[in-house]
């Protein structure tokens, strides 16, 4: 009798370990590694909760294995022997076998797998979860994304007129509307970027007065637009403000790019001009700088709204000829006073009092005789 019991235990144990082989691509998940691998990891996981004696589970093995191999490097695929690790299955409400859960964007709230239990069906659901995680990651800090199970929260779904699945809505300060873009991650990101940009104020065009201004504009943004305007004596307040207004309008037009915008007076920051080859074509001058790559592009065309717009459009599409920043780092900035918005005034010449000068002291050439 004891021998028979031992054989039965071995048979059950053997069937459990043989459900998925190490070469199948399916990770064996247990209470000891589930937290580390699934919940604390960045990857999207498809997890099957199974019982070794379950016929449906056994029939799923070849399809689940195919899916794991197809998703290798993209989505993690795991399996939990929920008959052996009942506490782990119970934690996620597993009541029947096999149960498949998707641990995607919110690992604390996995989604139920409701697709076809075929390799293709599993792959399709897994890739959709990857795209939704990717979209949410790219939009982090711009737009918050969330999900609502409309089959559970029927009152909320009805309130917003949800009739089919999936339905995507956007909420902005009391304004609710339907999402009308594509369903890929890039579609969602592009649509959301446009929505976010529409609510952004135009960026401020800031004068470079110290190192912190240039650092903030260039190192905290993907690209910074640096403009060097003529000296105030060569271009008075009306002229200067006209240039700044052009830059402000263009900043508003390209605000979804999240660029930094700064300006300096000619020769106020000679090291910066030298680093960006500014000055050879006169003033005003404009450069687009990528501080991460330490590469810049210089406006060679007309310094007009249309000329700058054409230059910036090329920059936004990744076109245009670039050059390395001299010295391969942001140059030191000289501290200057902020422009007061007034016209420039020539310095007054000092009056010379000649009343005490005896003209007899000068020789024929105008030199003072000693």
Coordinates of C-alpha atoms in Angstrom, one line a residue:
X1 CA 0.0 0.0 0.0
X2 CA 2.8 2.4 0.9
X3 CA 4.6 1.6 -2.4
X4 CA 1.4 2.3 -4.4
X5 CA 1.0 5.7 -2.6
X6 CA 4.6 6.6 -3.4
X7 CA 4.0 5.7 -7.1
X8 CA 0.9 7.8 -7.3
X9 CA 2.7 10.8 -5.8
X10 CA 5.5 10.4 -8.3
X11 CA 3.1 10.3 -11.2
X12 CA 1.3 13.4 -10.1
X13 CA 4.6 15.2 -9.5
X14 CA 5.9 14.1 -12.9
X15 CA 2.9 15.3 -14.7
X16 CA 3.3 18.7 -13.1
X17 CA 6.9 19.2 -14.1
X18 CA 6.3 17.8 -17.6
X19 CA 3.5 20.3 -18.5
X20 CA 6.0 22.7 -20.0
X21 CA 9.6 21.8 -20.8
X22 CA 12.5 24.2 -20.2
X23 CA 12.9 24.6 -23.9
X24 CA 9.2 25.6 -24.5
X25 CA 9.8 29.3 -23.7
X26 CA 7.2 29.1 -20.9
X27 CA 8.5 30.3 -17.6
X28 CA 7.6 28.2 -14.6
X29 CA 6.2 30.7 -12.0
X30 CA 5.9 30.0 -8.3
X31 CA 5.3 32.1 -5.2
X32 CA 9.1 32.5 -4.8
X33 CA 9.7 34.2 -8.2
X34 CA 6.3 35.6 -9.2
X35 CA 6.8 39.0 -7.4
X36 CA 10.3 39.4 -8.9
X37 CA 9.6 38.3 -12.4
X38 CA 6.0 39.4 -13.1
X39 CA 5.0 42.2 -10.7
X40 CA 8.4 44.0 -10.4
X41 CA 9.5 43.5 -14.0
X42 CA 8.9 46.0 -16.8
X43 CA 7.7 43.4 -19.4
X44 CA 4.2 42.5 -20.3
X45 CA 3.3 39.0 -19.1
X46 CA 0.8 36.4 -20.3
X47 CA 0.3 34.0 -17.4
X48 CA -1.6 30.7 -17.5
X49 CA -3.0 29.3 -14.2
X50 CA -3.4 25.5 -14.8
X51 CA -3.8 22.2 -13.0
X52 CA -1.8 19.2 -14.3
X53 CA -4.9 16.9 -14.3
X54 CA -7.0 19.4 -16.3
X55 CA -7.7 18.0 -19.8
X56 CA -8.3 21.5 -21.3
X57 CA -4.9 22.6 -19.8
X58 CA -3.2 19.6 -21.5
X59 CA -4.8 20.4 -24.8
X60 CA -3.6 24.1 -24.5
X61 CA 0.1 23.1 -24.1
X62 CA 1.1 23.0 -27.8
X63 CA -0.7 26.3 -28.7
X64 CA 0.6 28.0 -25.6
X65 CA 4.1 26.8 -26.4
X66 CA 3.9 28.1 -30.0
X67 CA 2.7 31.5 -28.6
X68 CA 5.6 31.6 -26.2
X69 CA 8.1 31.0 -28.9
X70 CA 6.5 33.5 -31.2
X71 CA 6.5 36.2 -28.5
X72 CA 10.1 35.5 -27.4
X73 CA 11.8 38.8 -26.7
X74 CA 8.6 40.8 -26.9
X75 CA 6.2 39.4 -24.2
X76 CA 7.0 37.1 -21.3
X77 CA 4.9 34.0 -21.2
X78 CA 4.6 32.1 -17.9
X79 CA 2.5 29.3 -16.3
X80 CA 1.5 28.7 -12.6
X81 CA 0.6 25.3 -11.3
X82 CA -2.4 26.6 -9.4
X83 CA -3.3 23.2 -8.1
X84 CA 0.0 23.1 -6.3
X85 CA 0.2 26.9 -5.6
X86 CA -3.4 27.5 -4.6
X87 CA -2.6 30.7 -2.7
X88 CA -1.2 32.3 -5.8
X89 CA -4.2 31.3 -7.9
X90 CA -6.6 32.5 -5.2
X91 CA -4.8 35.8 -5.1
X92 CA -6.0 36.5 -8.6
X93 CA -9.5 34.9 -8.3
X94 CA -8.7 31.7 -10.3
X95 CA -11.6 29.4 -10.0
X96 CA -11.3 27.2 -13.1
X97 CA -8.5 25.9 -15.4
X98 CA -7.0 27.0 -17.5
X99 CA -7.3 30.7 -16.6
X100 CA -5.1 33.2 -18.5
X101 CA -4.3 36.6 -17.2
X102 CA -2.5 39.6 -18.9
X103 CA -0.2 41.5 -16.6
X104 CA 0.3 44.7 -18.6
X105 CA 0.3 48.4 -17.7
X106 CA -1.1 48.0 -14.2
X107 CA 0.5 44.9 -12.8
X108 CA -1.8 45.1 -9.7
X109 CA -4.9 44.7 -11.8
X110 CA -4.3 42.0 -14.5
X111 CA -6.8 41.6 -17.2
X112 CA -8.6 38.4 -18.1
X113 CA -7.7 36.8 -21.4
X114 CA -10.9 36.5 -23.4
X115 CA -9.4 35.7 -26.8
X116 CA -9.2 32.4 -28.7
X117 CA -7.1 29.8 -27.0
X118 CA -4.9 29.3 -30.0
X119 CA -1.3 30.4 -30.6
X120 CA -2.5 33.2 -32.9
X121 CA -5.2 34.3 -30.5
X122 CA -2.8 34.5 -27.6
X123 CA -0.2 36.4 -29.7
X124 CA -2.8 39.0 -30.9
X125 CA -4.0 39.8 -27.4
X126 CA -0.4 40.0 -26.1
X127 CA 0.7 42.4 -28.9
X128 CA -2.3 44.6 -28.2
X129 CA -1.3 44.8 -24.5
X130 CA 2.3 45.7 -25.6
X131 CA 1.0 48.6 -27.8
X132 CA -1.2 49.9 -25.0
X133 CA 1.7 49.9 -22.6
X134 CA 4.0 51.6 -25.2
X135 CA 1.4 54.3 -25.8
X136 CA 1.0 55.0 -22.1
X137 CA 4.8 55.1 -21.6
X138 CA 5.4 57.6 -24.3
X139 CA 2.6 59.8 -23.0
X140 CA 3.8 59.7 -19.4
X141 CA 3.8 63.3 -18.0
X142 CA 1.6 64.5 -20.9
X143 CA -1.7 62.7 -20.6
X144 CA -2.9 60.2 -18.1
X145 CA -4.3 56.9 -19.4
X146 CA -6.7 54.6 -17.7
X147 CA -9.0 51.6 -18.4
X148 CA -12.5 50.8 -17.2
X149 CA -14.1 47.3 -17.4
X150 CA -17.5 48.4 -18.9
X151 CA -19.0 45.0 -18.2
X152 CA -18.4 45.5 -14.5
X153 CA -19.0 49.2 -14.2
X154 CA -22.1 49.3 -16.3
X155 CA -23.5 52.5 -14.8
X156 CA -20.4 54.5 -15.6
X157 CA -20.3 53.1 -19.1
X158 CA -23.9 54.0 -19.7
X159 CA -23.3 57.5 -18.4
X160 CA -20.8 58.1 -21.2
X161 CA -22.7 56.3 -24.0
X162 CA -20.4 53.3 -24.3
X163 CA -22.1 50.8 -26.7
X164 CA -19.2 48.8 -28.2
X165 CA -15.8 47.6 -27.1
X166 CA -13.2 48.9 -27.1
X167 CA -14.4 52.5 -26.8
X168 CA -11.9 55.3 -26.0
X169 CA -12.9 58.6 -24.5
X170 CA -10.9 61.7 -23.6
X171 CA -11.6 63.9 -20.6
X172 CA -10.2 67.4 -20.4
X173 CA -11.4 69.8 -17.6
X174 CA -15.0 68.7 -17.9
X175 CA -14.9 68.2 -21.7
X176 CA -15.6 64.7 -22.8
X177 CA -15.2 63.5 -26.4
X178 CA -14.7 60.4 -28.5
X179 CA -11.3 59.3 -29.6
X180 CA -11.3 59.2 -33.4
X181 CA -7.7 58.2 -34.2
X182 CA -6.1 54.9 -35.1
X183 CA -5.5 52.0 -32.7
X184 CA -1.7 51.6 -32.9
X185 CA 0.6 53.0 -30.2
X186 CA 1.9 55.6 -32.7
X187 CA -1.6 56.7 -33.6
X188 CA -2.6 57.1 -30.0
X189 CA 0.6 59.0 -29.2
X190 CA 0.3 61.4 -32.2
X191 CA -3.4 62.1 -31.4
X192 CA -2.7 62.7 -27.7
X193 CA 0.3 64.9 -28.5
X194 CA -2.0 67.1 -30.7
X195 CA -4.6 67.3 -27.9
X196 CA -2.0 68.1 -25.3
X197 CA -0.4 70.7 -27.5
X198 CA -3.7 72.4 -28.1
X199 CA -3.9 73.1 -24.4
X200 CA -0.3 74.3 -23.9
X201 CA 0.5 78.0 -23.7
X202 CA 3.1 79.2 -26.2
X203 CA 6.7 78.9 -25.0
X204 CA 8.4 82.0 -23.7
X205 CA 11.3 83.3 -25.7
X206 CA 13.8 84.0 -22.9
X207 CA 16.9 86.2 -23.0
X208 CA 20.1 84.5 -22.1
X209 CA 21.3 86.3 -19.0
X210 CA 23.2 83.5 -17.2
X211 CA 24.2 79.8 -17.5
X212 CA 20.9 78.5 -16.0
X213 CA 18.8 80.0 -18.8
X214 CA 20.7 78.2 -21.5
X215 CA 21.0 75.0 -19.5
X216 CA 17.2 74.9 -18.9
X217 CA 16.3 75.7 -22.5
X218 CA 18.8 73.2 -24.1
X219 CA 19.3 70.4 -21.6
X220 CA 15.6 70.1 -20.5
X221 CA 14.2 70.1 -24.1
X222 CA 14.9 67.9 -27.1
X223 CA 16.0 70.9 -29.1
X224 CA 16.6 74.5 -28.3
X225 CA 16.2 77.4 -30.7
X226 CA 19.0 80.0 -30.1
X227 CA 18.6 83.4 -31.7
X228 CA 21.2 86.2 -31.7
X229 CA 19.5 89.6 -32.3
X230 CA 21.3 92.8 -33.5
X231 CA 22.7 95.1 -30.9
X232 CA 20.1 97.5 -29.5
X233 CA 21.8 100.5 -31.1
X234 CA 21.5 98.7 -34.5
X235 CA 17.9 97.5 -33.9
X236 CA 15.9 99.6 -31.4
X237 CA 13.0 98.3 -29.3
X238 CA 10.4 98.3 -32.0
X239 CA 12.7 96.3 -34.3
X240 CA 13.8 93.9 -31.5
X241 CA 10.2 93.3 -30.4
X242 CA 9.2 92.5 -33.9
X243 CA 11.8 89.8 -34.1
X244 CA 10.7 88.4 -30.7
X245 CA 7.1 88.4 -31.8
X246 CA 8.0 86.3 -34.9
X247 CA 9.8 83.8 -32.7
X248 CA 6.9 83.7 -30.3
X249 CA 4.4 82.9 -33.1
X250 CA 6.7 80.2 -34.4
X251 CA 7.1 78.8 -30.8
X252 CA 3.3 78.6 -30.6
X253 CA 3.1 76.8 -34.0
X254 CA 5.8 74.2 -33.0
X255 CA 4.9 74.0 -29.3
X256 CA 4.0 70.3 -29.5
X257 CA 7.7 69.7 -30.2
X258 CA 8.5 70.9 -26.6
X259 CA 11.5 73.0 -27.8
X260 CA 13.3 75.6 -25.7
X261 CA 13.5 79.2 -27.1
X262 CA 16.2 81.7 -26.1
X263 CA 17.8 84.8 -27.5
X264 CA 20.9 86.9 -26.9
X265 CA 22.2 90.3 -28.1
X266 CA 24.9 90.3 -30.7
X267 CA 28.4 89.9 -29.1
X268 CA 26.9 89.6 -25.6
X269 CA 27.8 85.9 -25.6
X270 CA 30.9 85.6 -27.9
X271 CA 31.8 82.0 -26.8
X272 CA 28.2 80.8 -27.6
X273 CA 28.4 82.5 -31.0
X274 CA 31.7 80.9 -31.7
X275 CA 30.5 77.5 -30.7
X276 CA 27.6 77.7 -33.1
X277 CA 29.4 79.5 -36.0
X278 CA 27.1 82.5 -35.5
X279 CA 28.1 86.0 -36.7
X280 CA 29.7 85.2 -40.1
X281 CA 26.4 86.0 -41.8
X282 CA 25.6 89.0 -39.7
X283 CA 22.7 89.5 -37.4
X284 CA 20.0 88.4 -36.6
X285 CA 21.1 84.7 -36.7
X286 CA 19.4 81.5 -35.5
X287 CA 20.5 78.0 -34.7
X288 CA 18.8 74.8 -33.6
X289 CA 20.8 72.9 -31.1
X290 CA 20.5 69.3 -29.9
X291 CA 22.4 69.4 -26.6
X292 CA 22.2 65.6 -26.1
X293 CA 24.1 65.0 -29.4
X294 CA 25.9 68.3 -29.3
X295 CA 24.9 68.9 -32.9
X296 CA 23.4 72.1 -34.4
X297 CA 21.9 73.4 -37.6
X298 CA 22.3 77.0 -38.6
X299 CA 19.7 79.1 -40.5
X300 CA 21.2 80.0 -43.8
X301 CA 18.1 81.4 -45.4
X302 CA 16.1 84.5 -44.8
X303 CA 15.5 85.6 -41.2
X304 CA 11.8 86.1 -41.8
X305 CA 8.7 84.3 -40.5
X306 CA 8.5 82.2 -43.6
X307 CA 12.2 81.6 -43.8
X308 CA 12.5 80.5 -40.2
X309 CA 9.4 78.4 -40.5
X310 CA 10.8 76.5 -43.5
X311 CA 14.0 75.9 -41.5
X312 CA 12.1 74.7 -38.4
X313 CA 9.9 72.4 -40.5
X314 CA 13.0 70.7 -41.8
X315 CA 14.3 70.3 -38.3
X316 CA 11.0 68.8 -37.1
X317 CA 11.3 66.1 -39.8
X318 CA 14.9 65.4 -39.0
X319 CA 16.2 67.0 -42.2
X320 CA 18.8 69.7 -42.6
X321 CA 22.6 69.8 -42.4
X322 CA 24.1 69.7 -38.9
X323 CA 27.5 70.3 -37.5
X324 CA 29.2 69.5 -34.2
X325 CA 29.3 72.1 -31.5
X326 CA 32.8 73.5 -31.1
X327 CA 34.2 72.2 -27.9
X328 CA 31.5 69.5 -27.7
X329 CA 29.8 71.2 -24.8
X330 CA 27.7 74.2 -23.9
X331 CA 30.0 77.2 -23.6
X332 CA 30.2 79.3 -20.5
X333 CA 27.7 82.1 -20.4
X334 CA 28.6 85.6 -19.3
X335 CA 26.2 87.2 -16.9
X336 CA 24.3 90.2 -18.4
X337 CA 21.5 92.4 -17.3
X338 CA 18.1 91.6 -18.8
X339 CA 16.9 94.0 -21.4
X340 CA 14.6 96.7 -20.0
X341 CA 12.5 96.9 -23.1
X342 CA 13.7 100.4 -23.9
X343 CA 15.5 101.9 -26.9
X344 CA 19.3 102.0 -26.7
X345 CA 21.1 105.2 -26.0
X346 CA 24.6 106.2 -27.0
X347 CA 26.8 106.8 -24.0
X348 CA 27.3 110.5 -23.4
X349 CA 30.7 111.9 -24.3
X350 CA 32.5 113.7 -21.4
X351 CA 32.7 117.4 -21.9
X352 CA 36.3 118.8 -21.7
X353 CA 36.7 122.2 -20.1
X354 CA 39.3 124.2 -22.1
X355 CA 38.9 127.4 -20.1
X356 CA 42.1 126.8 -18.1
X357 CA 44.2 125.8 -21.2
X358 CA 46.7 128.4 -22.4
X359 CA 46.9 128.1 -26.2
X360 CA 50.5 129.3 -26.1
X361 CA 51.4 126.0 -24.5
X362 CA 50.8 124.2 -27.9
X363 CA 53.4 124.2 -30.7
X364 CA 52.6 124.4 -34.4
X365 CA 51.7 120.7 -34.6
X366 CA 49.2 120.9 -31.6
X367 CA 51.6 119.2 -29.1
X368 CA 52.0 120.6 -25.6
X369 CA 55.4 122.2 -25.1
X370 CA 57.1 120.9 -22.0

